[in-house]
Short mmCIF file of N, CA and C in Angstrom, two decimals:
data_model
loop_
_atom_site.label_atom_id
_atom_site.label_comp_id
_atom_site.label_asym_id
_atom_site.label_seq_id
_atom_site.Cartn_x
_atom_site.Cartn_y
_atom_site.Cartn_z
N MET U 43 -4.29 18.63 8.52
CA MET U 43 -3.31 18.08 7.62
C MET U 43 -1.92 18.56 8.05
N LYS U 44 -0.99 17.63 8.05
CA LYS U 44 0.39 17.93 8.39
C LYS U 44 1.25 17.76 7.15
N HIS U 45 2.49 18.26 7.21
CA HIS U 45 3.41 18.13 6.08
C HIS U 45 4.78 17.66 6.55
N LEU U 46 5.39 16.83 5.72
CA LEU U 46 6.78 16.42 5.90
C LEU U 46 7.55 16.97 4.71
N THR U 47 8.64 17.69 4.97
CA THR U 47 9.49 18.18 3.88
C THR U 47 10.56 17.13 3.61
N LEU U 48 10.54 16.61 2.39
CA LEU U 48 11.50 15.58 1.97
C LEU U 48 12.83 16.23 1.59
N PRO U 49 13.91 15.45 1.51
CA PRO U 49 15.24 16.01 1.19
C PRO U 49 15.29 16.85 -0.09
N ASP U 50 14.44 16.52 -1.08
CA ASP U 50 14.46 17.30 -2.33
C ASP U 50 13.57 18.55 -2.27
N GLY U 51 13.00 18.82 -1.08
CA GLY U 51 12.16 20.01 -0.90
C GLY U 51 10.68 19.77 -1.08
N THR U 52 10.29 18.60 -1.55
CA THR U 52 8.87 18.28 -1.71
C THR U 52 8.19 18.26 -0.35
N ARG U 53 7.02 18.88 -0.28
CA ARG U 53 6.22 18.85 0.95
C ARG U 53 5.16 17.78 0.78
N LEU U 54 5.24 16.76 1.61
CA LEU U 54 4.33 15.61 1.55
C LEU U 54 3.23 15.80 2.60
N ALA U 55 1.98 15.86 2.15
CA ALA U 55 0.85 16.01 3.07
C ALA U 55 0.46 14.66 3.65
N TYR U 56 0.12 14.67 4.93
CA TYR U 56 -0.31 13.43 5.57
C TYR U 56 -1.22 13.72 6.75
N ALA U 57 -1.92 12.69 7.18
CA ALA U 57 -2.75 12.73 8.38
C ALA U 57 -2.35 11.54 9.24
N ASP U 58 -2.31 11.75 10.54
CA ASP U 58 -1.90 10.72 11.50
C ASP U 58 -2.88 10.76 12.66
N GLN U 59 -3.72 9.72 12.76
CA GLN U 59 -4.76 9.72 13.79
C GLN U 59 -4.84 8.37 14.47
N GLY U 60 -5.13 8.40 15.76
CA GLY U 60 -5.32 7.18 16.51
C GLY U 60 -4.05 6.68 17.17
N ALA U 61 -4.16 5.52 17.80
CA ALA U 61 -3.03 4.91 18.50
C ALA U 61 -3.09 3.41 18.28
N GLY U 62 -1.95 2.77 18.48
CA GLY U 62 -1.88 1.32 18.32
C GLY U 62 -1.14 0.95 17.06
N THR U 63 -1.47 -0.23 16.51
CA THR U 63 -0.82 -0.71 15.30
C THR U 63 -1.04 0.27 14.16
N ALA U 64 0.03 0.62 13.46
CA ALA U 64 -0.05 1.61 12.38
C ALA U 64 -0.54 0.96 11.09
N LEU U 65 -1.48 1.63 10.43
CA LEU U 65 -2.00 1.23 9.13
C LEU U 65 -1.79 2.39 8.17
N LEU U 66 -0.94 2.18 7.17
CA LEU U 66 -0.68 3.19 6.15
C LEU U 66 -1.66 2.99 5.00
N CYS U 67 -2.50 3.98 4.73
CA CYS U 67 -3.51 3.91 3.68
C CYS U 67 -3.00 4.63 2.44
N LEU U 68 -2.90 3.91 1.32
CA LEU U 68 -2.36 4.45 0.07
C LEU U 68 -3.44 4.43 -1.01
N PRO U 69 -3.83 5.60 -1.52
CA PRO U 69 -4.90 5.68 -2.51
C PRO U 69 -4.44 5.35 -3.93
N GLY U 70 -5.38 5.40 -4.86
CA GLY U 70 -5.10 5.15 -6.27
C GLY U 70 -4.38 6.31 -6.94
N LEU U 71 -4.10 6.15 -8.22
CA LEU U 71 -3.26 7.06 -9.00
C LEU U 71 -3.67 8.52 -8.91
N THR U 72 -4.89 8.84 -9.22
CA THR U 72 -5.31 10.25 -9.23
C THR U 72 -6.07 10.63 -7.97
N ARG U 73 -5.98 9.83 -6.97
CA ARG U 73 -6.77 10.02 -5.75
C ARG U 73 -5.93 10.66 -4.65
N THR U 74 -6.59 10.95 -3.54
CA THR U 74 -5.91 11.57 -2.40
C THR U 74 -6.26 10.81 -1.12
N MET U 75 -5.65 11.26 -0.02
CA MET U 75 -5.92 10.63 1.27
C MET U 75 -7.39 10.74 1.66
N ALA U 76 -8.11 11.67 1.07
CA ALA U 76 -9.53 11.84 1.39
C ALA U 76 -10.33 10.58 1.07
N ASP U 77 -9.83 9.75 0.16
CA ASP U 77 -10.53 8.51 -0.19
C ASP U 77 -10.76 7.61 1.02
N PHE U 78 -9.91 7.72 2.02
CA PHE U 78 -10.02 6.84 3.18
C PHE U 78 -10.81 7.47 4.33
N THR U 79 -11.33 8.67 4.12
CA THR U 79 -12.08 9.34 5.17
C THR U 79 -13.28 8.50 5.60
N TYR U 80 -13.99 7.93 4.62
CA TYR U 80 -15.17 7.12 4.92
C TYR U 80 -14.83 5.88 5.73
N ALA U 81 -13.61 5.38 5.59
CA ALA U 81 -13.23 4.13 6.24
C ALA U 81 -12.73 4.34 7.67
N LYS U 82 -12.29 5.55 7.99
CA LYS U 82 -11.68 5.79 9.31
C LYS U 82 -12.50 5.27 10.48
N PRO U 83 -13.82 5.50 10.51
CA PRO U 83 -14.58 5.01 11.66
C PRO U 83 -14.58 3.49 11.79
N HIS U 84 -14.25 2.79 10.70
CA HIS U 84 -14.29 1.33 10.70
C HIS U 84 -12.91 0.71 10.90
N LEU U 85 -11.89 1.54 11.00
CA LEU U 85 -10.52 1.05 11.16
C LEU U 85 -10.04 1.29 12.58
N ALA U 86 -9.30 0.34 13.11
CA ALA U 86 -8.75 0.48 14.45
C ALA U 86 -7.26 0.78 14.35
N GLY U 87 -6.71 1.30 15.42
CA GLY U 87 -5.28 1.56 15.47
C GLY U 87 -4.92 2.95 15.00
N ARG U 88 -3.67 3.10 14.66
CA ARG U 88 -3.12 4.37 14.20
C ARG U 88 -3.24 4.43 12.68
N ILE U 89 -4.05 5.33 12.17
CA ILE U 89 -4.32 5.43 10.75
C ILE U 89 -3.48 6.56 10.15
N ILE U 90 -2.60 6.18 9.22
CA ILE U 90 -1.74 7.14 8.53
C ILE U 90 -2.23 7.23 7.09
N ARG U 91 -2.55 8.43 6.64
CA ARG U 91 -2.96 8.65 5.25
C ARG U 91 -2.00 9.66 4.64
N MET U 92 -1.72 9.52 3.35
CA MET U 92 -0.80 10.47 2.70
C MET U 92 -1.27 10.80 1.29
N ASP U 93 -0.89 11.99 0.84
CA ASP U 93 -1.08 12.39 -0.55
C ASP U 93 0.26 12.23 -1.25
N TYR U 94 0.23 11.66 -2.46
CA TYR U 94 1.46 11.51 -3.24
C TYR U 94 1.93 12.88 -3.74
N ARG U 95 3.16 12.93 -4.19
CA ARG U 95 3.72 14.15 -4.77
C ARG U 95 2.80 14.68 -5.88
N GLY U 96 2.55 15.98 -5.82
CA GLY U 96 1.75 16.61 -6.87
C GLY U 96 0.26 16.38 -6.76
N ARG U 97 -0.21 15.76 -5.69
CA ARG U 97 -1.63 15.50 -5.52
C ARG U 97 -2.10 15.97 -4.15
N GLY U 98 -3.36 16.32 -4.08
CA GLY U 98 -3.93 16.74 -2.80
C GLY U 98 -3.15 17.89 -2.20
N GLY U 99 -2.76 17.73 -0.94
CA GLY U 99 -2.03 18.78 -0.24
C GLY U 99 -0.52 18.71 -0.38
N SER U 100 -0.01 17.77 -1.17
CA SER U 100 1.44 17.64 -1.36
C SER U 100 1.90 18.54 -2.50
N SER U 101 3.15 18.98 -2.43
CA SER U 101 3.67 19.87 -3.46
C SER U 101 4.11 19.10 -4.70
N TRP U 102 4.25 19.83 -5.79
CA TRP U 102 4.67 19.28 -7.08
C TRP U 102 6.03 19.85 -7.41
N THR U 103 6.97 19.01 -7.78
CA THR U 103 8.33 19.47 -8.06
C THR U 103 8.54 19.81 -9.52
N GLY U 104 7.51 19.67 -10.33
CA GLY U 104 7.64 19.96 -11.76
C GLY U 104 7.93 18.73 -12.60
N ALA U 105 8.12 17.59 -11.96
CA ALA U 105 8.39 16.36 -12.70
C ALA U 105 7.17 15.97 -13.53
N ALA U 106 7.42 15.41 -14.71
CA ALA U 106 6.32 14.98 -15.58
C ALA U 106 5.53 13.84 -14.94
N SER U 107 6.23 12.98 -14.23
CA SER U 107 5.56 11.87 -13.55
C SER U 107 6.44 11.39 -12.41
N TYR U 108 5.85 10.59 -11.56
CA TYR U 108 6.57 10.00 -10.44
C TYR U 108 6.45 8.49 -10.55
N THR U 109 7.46 7.78 -10.10
CA THR U 109 7.44 6.33 -10.19
C THR U 109 6.84 5.72 -8.92
N VAL U 110 6.39 4.48 -9.06
CA VAL U 110 5.89 3.73 -7.91
C VAL U 110 7.01 3.58 -6.88
N GLY U 111 8.24 3.35 -7.36
CA GLY U 111 9.38 3.23 -6.45
C GLY U 111 9.61 4.50 -5.66
N GLN U 112 9.50 5.66 -6.32
CA GLN U 112 9.66 6.95 -5.64
C GLN U 112 8.59 7.12 -4.57
N GLU U 113 7.36 6.76 -4.93
CA GLU U 113 6.27 6.91 -3.97
C GLU U 113 6.42 5.95 -2.80
N ALA U 114 6.97 4.77 -3.04
CA ALA U 114 7.25 3.84 -1.94
C ALA U 114 8.32 4.42 -1.02
N GLN U 115 9.35 5.02 -1.61
CA GLN U 115 10.40 5.66 -0.79
C GLN U 115 9.81 6.81 0.02
N ASP U 116 8.90 7.57 -0.58
CA ASP U 116 8.23 8.65 0.16
C ASP U 116 7.44 8.10 1.34
N ALA U 117 6.74 6.98 1.12
CA ALA U 117 5.98 6.35 2.20
C ALA U 117 6.91 5.91 3.33
N LEU U 118 8.05 5.33 2.97
CA LEU U 118 9.03 4.92 3.99
C LEU U 118 9.58 6.12 4.74
N ALA U 119 9.83 7.21 4.02
CA ALA U 119 10.33 8.43 4.66
C ALA U 119 9.30 8.96 5.66
N LEU U 120 8.03 8.90 5.29
CA LEU U 120 6.97 9.35 6.19
C LEU U 120 6.92 8.48 7.44
N MET U 121 6.94 7.17 7.26
CA MET U 121 6.87 6.28 8.41
C MET U 121 8.09 6.45 9.31
N ASP U 122 9.25 6.66 8.71
CA ASP U 122 10.46 6.92 9.48
C ASP U 122 10.32 8.23 10.26
N HIS U 123 9.80 9.26 9.61
CA HIS U 123 9.57 10.55 10.26
C HIS U 123 8.65 10.41 11.47
N LEU U 124 7.66 9.53 11.34
CA LEU U 124 6.70 9.32 12.43
C LEU U 124 7.21 8.34 13.48
N GLY U 125 8.40 7.78 13.26
CA GLY U 125 8.97 6.84 14.22
C GLY U 125 8.31 5.48 14.21
N ILE U 126 7.74 5.11 13.08
CA ILE U 126 7.03 3.83 12.96
C ILE U 126 7.92 2.86 12.20
N GLY U 127 8.34 1.79 12.88
CA GLY U 127 9.24 0.83 12.27
C GLY U 127 8.55 -0.35 11.62
N ARG U 128 7.36 -0.69 12.09
CA ARG U 128 6.62 -1.84 11.55
C ARG U 128 5.17 -1.40 11.37
N PHE U 129 4.61 -1.69 10.20
CA PHE U 129 3.27 -1.20 9.92
C PHE U 129 2.57 -2.09 8.91
N ALA U 130 1.26 -1.93 8.83
CA ALA U 130 0.44 -2.60 7.82
C ALA U 130 0.11 -1.58 6.73
N VAL U 131 -0.19 -2.08 5.54
CA VAL U 131 -0.53 -1.21 4.41
C VAL U 131 -1.87 -1.63 3.83
N LEU U 132 -2.72 -0.64 3.57
CA LEU U 132 -3.96 -0.83 2.82
C LEU U 132 -3.81 0.00 1.55
N GLY U 133 -3.69 -0.66 0.40
CA GLY U 133 -3.48 0.05 -0.85
C GLY U 133 -4.57 -0.24 -1.85
N THR U 134 -5.11 0.82 -2.46
CA THR U 134 -6.10 0.66 -3.51
C THR U 134 -5.47 1.08 -4.83
N SER U 135 -5.66 0.28 -5.86
CA SER U 135 -5.17 0.58 -7.20
C SER U 135 -3.66 0.84 -7.18
N ARG U 136 -3.20 2.03 -7.55
CA ARG U 136 -1.76 2.33 -7.54
C ARG U 136 -1.19 2.17 -6.13
N GLY U 137 -1.99 2.47 -5.12
CA GLY U 137 -1.54 2.25 -3.75
C GLY U 137 -1.19 0.80 -3.49
N GLY U 138 -1.90 -0.12 -4.17
CA GLY U 138 -1.56 -1.54 -4.07
C GLY U 138 -0.21 -1.85 -4.69
N LEU U 139 0.09 -1.20 -5.83
CA LEU U 139 1.41 -1.38 -6.45
C LEU U 139 2.51 -0.87 -5.54
N ILE U 140 2.28 0.28 -4.93
CA ILE U 140 3.26 0.82 -3.99
C ILE U 140 3.42 -0.14 -2.82
N GLY U 141 2.30 -0.70 -2.36
CA GLY U 141 2.35 -1.69 -1.29
C GLY U 141 3.17 -2.91 -1.67
N MET U 142 3.08 -3.34 -2.94
CA MET U 142 3.88 -4.49 -3.38
C MET U 142 5.37 -4.16 -3.38
N VAL U 143 5.73 -2.93 -3.72
CA VAL U 143 7.13 -2.52 -3.62
C VAL U 143 7.57 -2.57 -2.15
N LEU U 144 6.72 -2.09 -1.26
CA LEU U 144 7.04 -2.15 0.17
C LEU U 144 7.16 -3.60 0.63
N ALA U 145 6.31 -4.49 0.10
CA ALA U 145 6.40 -5.91 0.45
C ALA U 145 7.73 -6.49 -0.03
N HIS U 146 8.18 -6.08 -1.20
CA HIS U 146 9.48 -6.54 -1.70
C HIS U 146 10.59 -6.05 -0.77
N LEU U 147 10.52 -4.79 -0.36
CA LEU U 147 11.52 -4.26 0.57
C LEU U 147 11.46 -5.00 1.91
N ALA U 148 10.27 -5.45 2.29
CA ALA U 148 10.12 -6.20 3.54
C ALA U 148 10.82 -7.55 3.48
N ARG U 149 11.06 -8.05 2.27
CA ARG U 149 11.84 -9.29 2.16
C ARG U 149 13.28 -9.05 2.61
N LEU U 150 13.75 -7.82 2.42
CA LEU U 150 15.10 -7.47 2.85
C LEU U 150 15.13 -7.07 4.32
N ASP U 151 13.99 -6.57 4.82
CA ASP U 151 13.86 -6.16 6.21
C ASP U 151 12.53 -6.73 6.73
N PRO U 152 12.53 -7.99 7.20
CA PRO U 152 11.29 -8.67 7.58
C PRO U 152 10.50 -7.98 8.68
N ASP U 153 11.12 -7.09 9.43
CA ASP U 153 10.40 -6.40 10.49
C ASP U 153 9.64 -5.18 9.99
N LEU U 154 9.74 -4.87 8.71
CA LEU U 154 9.14 -3.66 8.16
C LEU U 154 7.62 -3.75 8.03
N LEU U 155 7.14 -4.78 7.34
CA LEU U 155 5.74 -4.85 6.97
C LEU U 155 5.00 -5.91 7.77
N LYS U 156 3.95 -5.49 8.44
CA LYS U 156 3.13 -6.43 9.22
C LYS U 156 2.21 -7.21 8.29
N GLU U 157 1.50 -6.50 7.41
CA GLU U 157 0.66 -7.14 6.41
C GLU U 157 0.33 -6.14 5.32
N LEU U 158 -0.09 -6.67 4.20
CA LEU U 158 -0.44 -5.84 3.05
C LEU U 158 -1.79 -6.28 2.52
N VAL U 159 -2.71 -5.35 2.42
CA VAL U 159 -4.03 -5.61 1.86
C VAL U 159 -4.14 -4.77 0.59
N ILE U 160 -4.39 -5.44 -0.54
CA ILE U 160 -4.48 -4.77 -1.82
C ILE U 160 -5.91 -4.89 -2.33
N SER U 161 -6.46 -3.80 -2.81
CA SER U 161 -7.80 -3.83 -3.37
C SER U 161 -7.81 -3.18 -4.75
N PRO U 162 -7.37 -3.93 -5.79
CA PRO U 162 -7.48 -3.39 -7.14
C PRO U 162 -8.95 -3.36 -7.57
N LYS U 163 -9.26 -2.58 -8.57
CA LYS U 163 -10.64 -2.46 -9.04
C LYS U 163 -11.19 -3.80 -9.50
N GLY U 164 -12.29 -4.22 -8.90
CA GLY U 164 -13.00 -5.40 -9.35
C GLY U 164 -12.49 -6.73 -8.84
N LEU U 165 -11.32 -6.77 -8.27
CA LEU U 165 -10.76 -8.04 -7.80
C LEU U 165 -10.08 -7.77 -6.46
N ARG U 166 -10.42 -8.54 -5.47
CA ARG U 166 -9.83 -8.32 -4.16
C ARG U 166 -8.77 -9.39 -3.90
N LEU U 167 -7.56 -8.91 -3.64
CA LEU U 167 -6.46 -9.80 -3.30
C LEU U 167 -5.96 -9.39 -1.93
N VAL U 168 -5.53 -10.35 -1.18
CA VAL U 168 -4.96 -10.05 0.13
C VAL U 168 -3.58 -10.67 0.18
N TRP U 169 -2.59 -9.87 0.47
CA TRP U 169 -1.23 -10.36 0.63
C TRP U 169 -1.03 -10.45 2.13
N LEU U 170 -0.95 -11.66 2.63
CA LEU U 170 -0.88 -11.88 4.06
C LEU U 170 0.55 -12.17 4.48
N ALA U 171 0.94 -11.65 5.60
CA ALA U 171 2.27 -11.94 6.15
C ALA U 171 2.08 -12.80 7.39
N GLU U 172 2.56 -14.01 7.34
CA GLU U 172 2.47 -14.89 8.51
C GLU U 172 3.54 -14.46 9.51
N GLU U 173 3.14 -14.24 10.73
CA GLU U 173 4.08 -13.78 11.75
C GLU U 173 5.16 -14.83 12.04
N ALA U 174 4.78 -16.10 12.05
CA ALA U 174 5.72 -17.14 12.46
C ALA U 174 6.95 -17.21 11.57
N ASP U 175 6.77 -17.27 10.28
CA ASP U 175 7.93 -17.44 9.40
C ASP U 175 8.11 -16.29 8.41
N ARG U 176 7.25 -15.28 8.50
CA ARG U 176 7.34 -14.09 7.67
C ARG U 176 7.29 -14.38 6.16
N THR U 177 6.68 -15.47 5.79
CA THR U 177 6.52 -15.74 4.36
C THR U 177 5.30 -14.98 3.85
N ARG U 178 5.38 -14.60 2.59
CA ARG U 178 4.26 -13.88 2.00
C ARG U 178 3.56 -14.79 0.98
N TYR U 179 2.29 -14.67 0.92
CA TYR U 179 1.57 -15.42 -0.09
C TYR U 179 0.30 -14.65 -0.45
N LEU U 180 -0.17 -14.90 -1.63
CA LEU U 180 -1.43 -14.29 -2.06
C LEU U 180 -2.56 -15.26 -1.76
N ALA U 181 -3.61 -14.74 -1.23
CA ALA U 181 -4.78 -15.57 -0.97
C ALA U 181 -5.98 -14.96 -1.70
N PHE U 182 -6.55 -15.71 -2.56
CA PHE U 182 -7.74 -15.24 -3.25
C PHE U 182 -8.93 -15.61 -2.38
N ARG U 183 -9.69 -14.64 -2.00
CA ARG U 183 -10.80 -14.88 -1.10
C ARG U 183 -12.02 -15.36 -1.89
N ASP U 184 -12.35 -16.64 -1.68
CA ASP U 184 -13.48 -17.23 -2.40
C ASP U 184 -14.76 -16.43 -2.22
N SER U 185 -14.91 -15.81 -1.06
CA SER U 185 -16.13 -15.06 -0.82
C SER U 185 -16.27 -13.87 -1.76
N GLU U 186 -15.18 -13.45 -2.38
CA GLU U 186 -15.23 -12.32 -3.30
C GLU U 186 -15.49 -12.76 -4.74
N MET U 187 -15.41 -14.06 -5.04
CA MET U 187 -15.56 -14.53 -6.41
C MET U 187 -16.87 -14.04 -7.03
N GLY U 188 -17.96 -14.16 -6.30
CA GLY U 188 -19.24 -13.77 -6.84
C GLY U 188 -19.40 -12.27 -7.01
N LYS U 189 -18.59 -11.47 -6.31
CA LYS U 189 -18.69 -10.02 -6.38
C LYS U 189 -17.84 -9.45 -7.51
N ALA U 190 -16.92 -10.23 -8.04
CA ALA U 190 -16.02 -9.73 -9.09
C ALA U 190 -16.79 -9.58 -10.40
N PRO U 191 -16.41 -8.60 -11.24
CA PRO U 191 -17.12 -8.39 -12.49
C PRO U 191 -16.84 -9.47 -13.53
N LEU U 192 -15.82 -10.28 -13.33
CA LEU U 192 -15.48 -11.35 -14.26
C LEU U 192 -15.95 -12.69 -13.70
N PRO U 193 -16.38 -13.60 -14.57
CA PRO U 193 -16.78 -14.93 -14.08
C PRO U 193 -15.55 -15.69 -13.58
N PRO U 194 -15.74 -16.65 -12.67
CA PRO U 194 -14.61 -17.40 -12.11
C PRO U 194 -13.68 -17.99 -13.17
N ALA U 195 -14.23 -18.44 -14.31
CA ALA U 195 -13.38 -19.02 -15.36
C ALA U 195 -12.38 -18.01 -15.91
N ARG U 196 -12.73 -16.73 -15.90
CA ARG U 196 -11.82 -15.68 -16.38
C ARG U 196 -10.88 -15.23 -15.26
N LEU U 197 -11.31 -15.37 -14.02
CA LEU U 197 -10.48 -14.94 -12.89
C LEU U 197 -9.33 -15.90 -12.62
N GLU U 198 -9.56 -17.19 -12.85
CA GLU U 198 -8.54 -18.19 -12.53
C GLU U 198 -7.22 -17.94 -13.25
N PRO U 199 -7.21 -17.67 -14.58
CA PRO U 199 -5.93 -17.37 -15.25
C PRO U 199 -5.27 -16.10 -14.69
N LEU U 200 -6.08 -15.11 -14.33
CA LEU U 200 -5.53 -13.89 -13.76
C LEU U 200 -4.87 -14.18 -12.42
N LEU U 201 -5.53 -14.97 -11.60
CA LEU U 201 -4.96 -15.34 -10.31
C LEU U 201 -3.65 -16.10 -10.50
N ASN U 202 -3.62 -17.03 -11.46
CA ASN U 202 -2.39 -17.78 -11.72
C ASN U 202 -1.26 -16.86 -12.16
N ALA U 203 -1.57 -15.86 -12.98
CA ALA U 203 -0.55 -14.90 -13.41
C ALA U 203 -0.03 -14.10 -12.22
N LEU U 204 -0.93 -13.73 -11.31
CA LEU U 204 -0.50 -12.98 -10.12
C LEU U 204 0.37 -13.84 -9.21
N LEU U 205 0.03 -15.11 -9.09
CA LEU U 205 0.85 -16.01 -8.28
C LEU U 205 2.23 -16.18 -8.91
N ALA U 206 2.30 -16.23 -10.25
CA ALA U 206 3.60 -16.31 -10.93
C ALA U 206 4.40 -15.04 -10.68
N LEU U 207 3.72 -13.89 -10.69
CA LEU U 207 4.40 -12.63 -10.39
C LEU U 207 4.96 -12.66 -8.98
N ARG U 208 4.19 -13.20 -8.06
CA ARG U 208 4.68 -13.32 -6.69
C ARG U 208 5.97 -14.12 -6.65
N ASP U 209 6.01 -15.23 -7.39
CA ASP U 209 7.22 -16.05 -7.42
C ASP U 209 8.39 -15.29 -8.04
N ASP U 210 8.11 -14.49 -9.08
CA ASP U 210 9.16 -13.66 -9.68
C ASP U 210 9.70 -12.65 -8.68
N LEU U 211 8.81 -12.05 -7.89
CA LEU U 211 9.25 -11.08 -6.89
C LEU U 211 10.12 -11.74 -5.83
N LYS U 212 9.80 -12.98 -5.48
CA LYS U 212 10.60 -13.70 -4.49
C LYS U 212 12.02 -13.92 -4.98
N ALA U 213 12.19 -14.03 -6.29
CA ALA U 213 13.52 -14.29 -6.86
C ALA U 213 14.39 -13.04 -6.88
N LEU U 214 13.79 -11.87 -6.70
CA LEU U 214 14.58 -10.64 -6.70
C LEU U 214 15.42 -10.55 -5.43
N PRO U 215 16.58 -9.88 -5.50
CA PRO U 215 17.43 -9.76 -4.29
C PRO U 215 16.76 -8.91 -3.23
#
């Protein structure tokens, strides 16, 4: 485990293994980088894992809580520290929310994010970045419909709400 000291003195724990296209793995709210240990043998490229502030091997500054925006900035600081300008993100639960913030920032800097894969509990969404025009869109994978805990009739309104959220995010500067 390595550490990056952020400007406010927080020590951010991370692991950096492999070579090639960088994949930043972001765990859920109360989880750590260890969640992705099982997946490492199945992932190719340069795998970057990190612990959020106050979790795992990272230090705690005494704050009552940290925001998704702060954690996204920490992720960017880590990638900058590692000299990685363009990367993919695999986010589970809260890591998916952080990934969506990074996707929003990628609208301002299209070379930042290669792709974003989000895996919230029970529903699999994939945010794909098309290389040609760098547009983002949500794709609901039909193959996952049968695996979700909700029947398709209940999933459809949820998917529509997420697509509306995507449109709202596009309207942000």
